[in-house]
Short mmCIF file of C-alpha atoms in Angstrom, two decimals:
data_model
loop_
_atom_site.label_atom_id
_atom_site.label_comp_id
_atom_site.label_asym_id
_atom_site.label_seq_id
_atom_site.Cartn_x
_atom_site.Cartn_y
_atom_site.Cartn_z
CA MET L 123 -20.64 20.72 -4.82
CA ALA L 124 -18.59 22.63 -2.26
CA ALA L 125 -18.32 19.51 -0.17
CA VAL L 126 -17.04 17.45 -3.16
CA GLU L 127 -14.43 20.15 -3.98
CA THR L 128 -13.23 20.20 -0.42
CA ILE L 129 -12.86 16.40 -0.34
CA ASP L 130 -11.00 16.53 -3.73
CA THR L 131 -8.68 19.14 -2.23
CA LEU L 132 -8.04 17.04 0.81
CA ASN L 133 -7.43 14.02 -1.38
CA ASP L 134 -4.81 15.84 -3.44
CA SER L 135 -3.11 17.27 -0.34
CA MET L 136 -2.23 13.82 1.05
CA GLY L 137 1.32 14.39 -0.08
CA LEU L 138 1.79 16.47 3.07
CA VAL L 139 0.92 13.41 5.12
CA SER L 140 3.34 11.37 3.05
CA PHE L 141 6.12 13.87 3.69
CA ALA L 142 5.27 13.79 7.41
CA THR L 143 5.50 9.99 7.37
CA VAL L 144 9.07 10.23 6.22
CA VAL L 145 9.84 12.76 8.99
CA ILE L 146 8.36 10.30 11.53
CA MET L 147 10.60 7.56 10.15
CA LEU L 148 13.67 9.77 10.46
CA HIS L 149 12.71 10.85 13.97
CA SER L 150 12.21 7.24 15.05
CA ASN L 151 15.60 6.28 13.58
CA ARG L 152 13.82 3.71 11.39
CA PHE L 153 14.76 4.95 7.97
CA GLN L 154 16.73 2.09 6.41
CA VAL L 155 15.96 0.80 2.98
CA GLY L 156 16.74 -2.66 1.66
CA TRP L 157 15.58 -5.59 -0.38
CA ARG L 158 14.40 -7.75 2.54
CA PRO L 159 10.56 -7.66 2.68
CA ALA L 160 10.73 -6.48 6.35
CA SER L 161 12.28 -3.23 5.13
CA TRP L 162 9.91 -2.71 2.21
CA VAL L 163 7.54 -0.55 4.29
CA PHE L 164 10.27 2.07 4.47
CA ASN L 165 10.92 1.86 0.76
CA MET L 166 7.20 2.42 0.26
CA ALA L 167 7.14 5.58 2.36
CA TYR L 168 10.18 7.15 0.54
CA LEU L 169 8.76 6.37 -2.88
CA ASP L 170 5.33 7.71 -2.05
CA ALA L 171 6.77 11.06 -0.96
CA PHE L 172 8.97 11.07 -4.10
CA ALA L 173 5.99 10.47 -6.37
CA PHE L 174 4.02 13.34 -4.78
CA LEU L 175 6.89 15.68 -5.69
CA PHE L 176 6.32 14.90 -9.43
CA PHE L 177 2.58 15.11 -8.94
CA TYR L 178 2.70 18.55 -7.31
CA LEU L 179 5.32 19.80 -9.77
CA ALA L 180 2.97 18.89 -12.67
CA GLY L 181 0.30 21.07 -11.02
CA VAL L 182 2.71 23.95 -10.56
CA VAL L 183 3.90 24.12 -14.15
CA GLU L 184 0.58 23.16 -15.77
CA ASP L 185 -0.24 26.74 -16.89
CA ALA L 186 3.18 27.62 -18.10
CA ALA L 187 4.47 24.32 -19.55
CA SER L 188 3.34 22.36 -22.53
CA CYS L 189 0.78 19.60 -22.28
CA GLN L 190 3.39 16.99 -23.07
CA TYR L 191 5.68 18.20 -20.28
CA THR L 192 2.87 18.14 -17.66
CA ALA L 193 1.79 14.66 -18.86
CA THR L 194 5.39 13.43 -18.56
CA LEU L 195 5.57 14.62 -14.92
CA LEU L 196 2.32 12.84 -14.10
CA LEU L 197 3.53 9.71 -15.84
CA MET L 198 6.79 9.85 -13.80
CA ALA L 199 4.67 10.15 -10.56
CA ASP L 200 2.60 7.15 -11.60
CA VAL L 201 5.74 5.11 -12.40
CA VAL L 202 7.12 5.81 -8.99
CA TRP L 203 3.77 4.98 -7.39
CA SER L 204 3.78 1.65 -9.21
CA VAL L 205 7.08 0.73 -7.64
CA LYS L 206 5.84 2.00 -4.33
CA ASP L 207 2.81 -0.35 -4.56
CA PHE L 208 5.29 -3.15 -5.46
CA PHE L 209 6.87 -2.69 -2.04
CA LYS L 210 3.59 -1.98 -0.24
CA PHE L 211 1.68 -5.07 -1.29
CA GLY L 212 4.77 -7.23 -0.87
CA PHE L 213 5.16 -6.01 2.71
CA ILE L 214 1.46 -6.55 3.47
CA VAL L 215 1.72 -10.15 2.26
CA TYR L 216 5.00 -10.59 4.19
CA ARG L 217 3.28 -9.43 7.40
CA ALA L 218 0.28 -11.71 6.77
CA LEU L 219 2.59 -14.70 6.25
CA ALA L 220 4.43 -13.87 9.45
CA ILE L 221 1.20 -13.62 11.40
CA VAL L 222 0.01 -17.04 10.30
CA ASN L 223 3.50 -18.44 10.79
CA ALA L 224 4.04 -19.43 7.21
CA ARG L 225 7.62 -19.47 5.94
CA ARG L 226 6.83 -19.39 2.22
CA GLN L 227 8.44 -16.45 0.49
CA TRP L 228 7.13 -16.80 -3.10
CA PRO L 229 3.71 -15.21 -2.42
CA ILE L 230 5.45 -11.97 -1.48
CA TYR L 231 7.23 -11.63 -4.74
CA PHE L 232 4.33 -13.06 -6.77
CA VAL L 233 1.96 -10.35 -5.49
CA SER L 234 4.55 -7.63 -5.87
CA TYR L 235 5.40 -8.40 -9.51
CA VAL L 236 1.77 -8.94 -10.55
CA SER L 237 0.83 -5.56 -9.00
CA LEU L 238 3.71 -3.93 -10.87
CA GLY L 239 2.81 -5.58 -14.18
CA LEU L 240 -0.88 -4.62 -13.87
CA TYR L 241 0.03 -1.09 -12.96
CA TRP L 242 2.20 -0.64 -16.02
CA TRP L 243 -0.57 -2.12 -18.19
CA PHE L 244 -2.83 0.51 -16.76
CA LEU L 245 -0.22 3.24 -17.48
CA LEU L 246 0.12 2.18 -21.14
CA GLU L 247 -3.58 2.52 -21.58
CA SER L 248 -3.85 5.77 -19.69
CA TYR L 249 -0.96 7.69 -21.30
CA PRO L 250 -1.37 7.33 -25.05
CA VAL L 251 1.68 9.57 -25.55
CA VAL L 252 3.83 6.68 -24.39
CA VAL L 253 2.57 4.40 -27.23
CA SER L 254 1.56 6.65 -30.12
CA HIS L 255 2.60 10.18 -29.26
CA SER L 256 -0.88 11.19 -30.62
CA GLU L 257 -2.17 12.65 -27.29
CA CYS L 258 -0.54 14.21 -24.34
CA ALA L 259 -3.14 14.37 -21.55
CA PRO L 260 -3.61 11.20 -19.48
CA SER L 261 -6.89 9.50 -20.21
CA ASN L 262 -9.51 9.56 -17.50
CA ILE L 263 -11.59 6.84 -19.21
CA PRO L 264 -11.68 3.57 -17.23
CA THR L 265 -9.50 0.92 -18.75
CA ASP L 266 -9.14 -2.82 -18.56
CA GLY L 267 -5.80 -2.50 -16.92
CA GLN L 268 -7.17 -0.24 -14.25
CA LEU L 269 -10.04 -2.61 -13.50
CA ALA L 270 -7.63 -5.69 -13.40
CA LEU L 271 -5.25 -3.75 -11.05
CA TYR L 272 -7.99 -2.75 -8.56
CA LEU L 273 -9.54 -6.28 -8.68
CA PHE L 274 -6.13 -7.78 -7.89
CA TRP L 275 -5.49 -5.32 -5.03
CA SER L 276 -9.01 -6.08 -3.62
CA VAL L 277 -8.27 -9.82 -3.55
CA VAL L 278 -4.98 -9.29 -1.81
CA GLU L 279 -6.42 -6.91 0.77
CA ILE L 280 -9.45 -9.16 1.45
CA GLY L 281 -7.17 -12.25 1.74
CA VAL L 282 -4.80 -10.55 4.16
CA SER L 283 -7.67 -9.21 6.26
CA ALA L 284 -9.26 -12.67 6.45
CA ALA L 285 -5.88 -14.23 7.52
CA VAL L 286 -5.40 -11.68 10.25
CA VAL L 287 -8.99 -12.08 11.61
CA PHE L 288 -8.68 -15.88 11.55
CA LYS L 289 -5.42 -15.89 13.44
CA MET L 290 -6.62 -13.28 15.99
CA SER L 291 -9.72 -15.34 16.76
CA ARG L 292 -7.70 -18.48 17.35
CA VAL L 293 -5.13 -16.74 19.53
CA SER L 294 -7.85 -15.11 21.66
CA ARG L 295 -9.19 -18.56 22.58
CA ILE L 296 -5.76 -19.75 23.58
CA VAL L 297 -5.04 -16.64 25.62
CA GLN L 298 -8.09 -17.24 27.82
CA LYS L 299 -6.33 -20.38 29.09
CA ALA L 300 -2.83 -19.01 29.11
CA ASN L 301 -0.65 -17.49 31.83
CA ILE L 302 -0.15 -13.76 32.29
CA GLY L 303 3.20 -13.71 30.45
CA VAL L 304 1.61 -15.21 27.31
CA GLU L 305 -1.31 -12.80 27.66
CA VAL L 306 1.00 -9.76 27.75
CA TYR L 307 2.93 -11.04 24.79
CA THR L 308 -0.18 -11.76 22.84
CA HIS L 309 -1.56 -8.22 23.57
CA PHE L 310 1.59 -6.82 22.00
CA LYS L 311 1.21 -9.11 18.96
CA GLN L 312 -2.45 -8.23 18.60
CA ALA L 313 -1.54 -4.55 18.48
CA GLU L 314 0.61 -5.32 15.39
CA GLU L 315 -2.13 -7.34 13.82
CA VAL L 316 -4.80 -4.68 14.47
CA ARG L 317 -2.67 -2.03 12.70
CA LEU L 318 -2.33 -4.30 9.68
CA LEU L 319 -6.03 -5.10 9.71
CA ILE L 320 -6.99 -1.43 9.88
CA ALA L 321 -4.75 -0.62 6.89
CA THR L 322 -6.01 -3.56 4.73
CA LEU L 323 -9.64 -3.09 5.55
CA GLY L 324 -9.50 0.64 4.76
CA MET L 325 -7.61 0.17 1.50
CA GLY L 326 -9.74 -2.82 0.58
CA ALA L 327 -12.95 -0.91 1.03
CA VAL L 328 -11.69 1.88 -1.26
CA THR L 329 -10.44 -0.46 -3.96
CA ILE L 330 -13.77 -2.41 -3.92
CA LEU L 331 -15.66 0.87 -4.36
CA ALA L 332 -13.30 1.85 -7.20
CA VAL L 333 -13.94 -1.46 -8.94
CA ASP L 334 -17.70 -0.84 -8.58
CA GLY L 335 -17.30 2.66 -10.01
CA LEU L 336 -15.24 1.37 -12.96
CA VAL L 337 -17.88 -1.30 -13.78
CA ARG L 338 -20.75 1.06 -13.50
CA ARG L 339 -18.88 3.88 -15.32
CA ARG L 340 -19.60 6.45 -12.66
CA ASP L 341 -17.44 8.98 -10.87
CA ASP L 342 -17.38 8.61 -7.06
CA VAL L 343 -15.99 11.10 -4.59
CA ALA L 344 -12.20 10.87 -4.66
CA ILE L 345 -10.94 9.60 -1.32
CA SER L 346 -8.47 6.98 -2.48
CA ARG L 347 -5.35 8.97 -1.60
CA ILE L 348 -6.68 9.84 1.81
CA VAL L 349 -7.25 6.18 2.77
CA PHE L 350 -4.13 4.87 1.03
CA VAL L 351 -1.78 7.45 2.57
CA TYR L 352 -3.12 7.12 6.06
CA GLY L 353 -3.14 3.28 5.71
CA GLN L 354 0.53 3.49 4.79
CA LEU L 355 1.19 5.77 7.80
CA VAL L 356 -0.43 3.07 10.06
CA LEU L 357 1.99 0.46 8.55
CA VAL L 358 4.97 2.76 9.09
CA LEU L 359 4.07 3.53 12.62
CA GLY L 360 3.98 -0.18 13.44
CA ALA L 361 7.35 -0.72 11.78
CA ALA L 362 8.88 2.35 13.34
CA GLN L 363 8.33 0.85 16.80
CA GLY L 364 10.91 -1.79 15.87
CA SER L 365 8.66 -4.87 15.88
CA VAL L 366 8.79 -5.37 12.18
CA GLY L 367 12.07 -4.04 10.84
CA GLN L 368 14.23 -6.19 13.11
CA ARG L 369 12.60 -9.48 12.12
CA GLU L 370 14.61 -11.58 9.72
CA GLU L 371 13.06 -12.64 6.41
CA GLY L 372 11.20 -15.88 6.77
CA GLU L 373 10.99 -15.69 10.59
CA PRO L 374 7.53 -16.61 12.01
CA GLY L 375 5.36 -13.70 13.09
CA ASP L 376 4.85 -15.16 16.60
CA ASP L 377 5.59 -18.11 18.85
CA PHE L 378 2.13 -19.66 18.57
CA SER L 379 3.14 -22.17 15.88
CA ASP L 380 0.74 -24.72 17.24
CA ILE L 381 -2.34 -22.38 17.11
#
């Protein structure tokens, strides 16, 4: 059980990586926030670090404060995380649409608002104090809202991963016949796409395992925060290089519109 406890400790310590992500953004001078989907990755990073502050504060005061107070702090952390995921999944869909050269904007907002709604459904079921004030500790029992949320996330992550793989396979065939300038440009674009693919595959694997655990009613080793936070770091690193944040909303992800 020592190994499980070590992994649980690492999982709960991912706030340090989240704080470091914000430092990287500030160091790279890529710290702007905004409502354009291209900037949502930075909103995501700030909100993740902010949520971890509430999460850690709840652990610090747990022994001294009342149960209701601790539960309120945990609820505040989850509310902030729900908004963070609004921006994260919206940005992921935005990047996927840019990669496949699609100009539609409604899928970005559709995915974001559905994620937010399902997350709040999950919170209403997990924190009975919000509804009835009869209990104060958040429930660890799997809920329908949690299952629906993870299923939705899995579909989005699988869909984005499939879109990236499909586009990369088509571009690679074109590059074999292209000149050196196009090849260098495509290498740069593929680096962007690989970062997105790594993030979505990692997070997708975790959410699929979480869905399986919820259906089977079993507790798996907690690694979700490890994968999610590092996946977010990968997204921020790509944006911090300037290739994402400077692109206007609706602009195609590349110049291979005929691919």
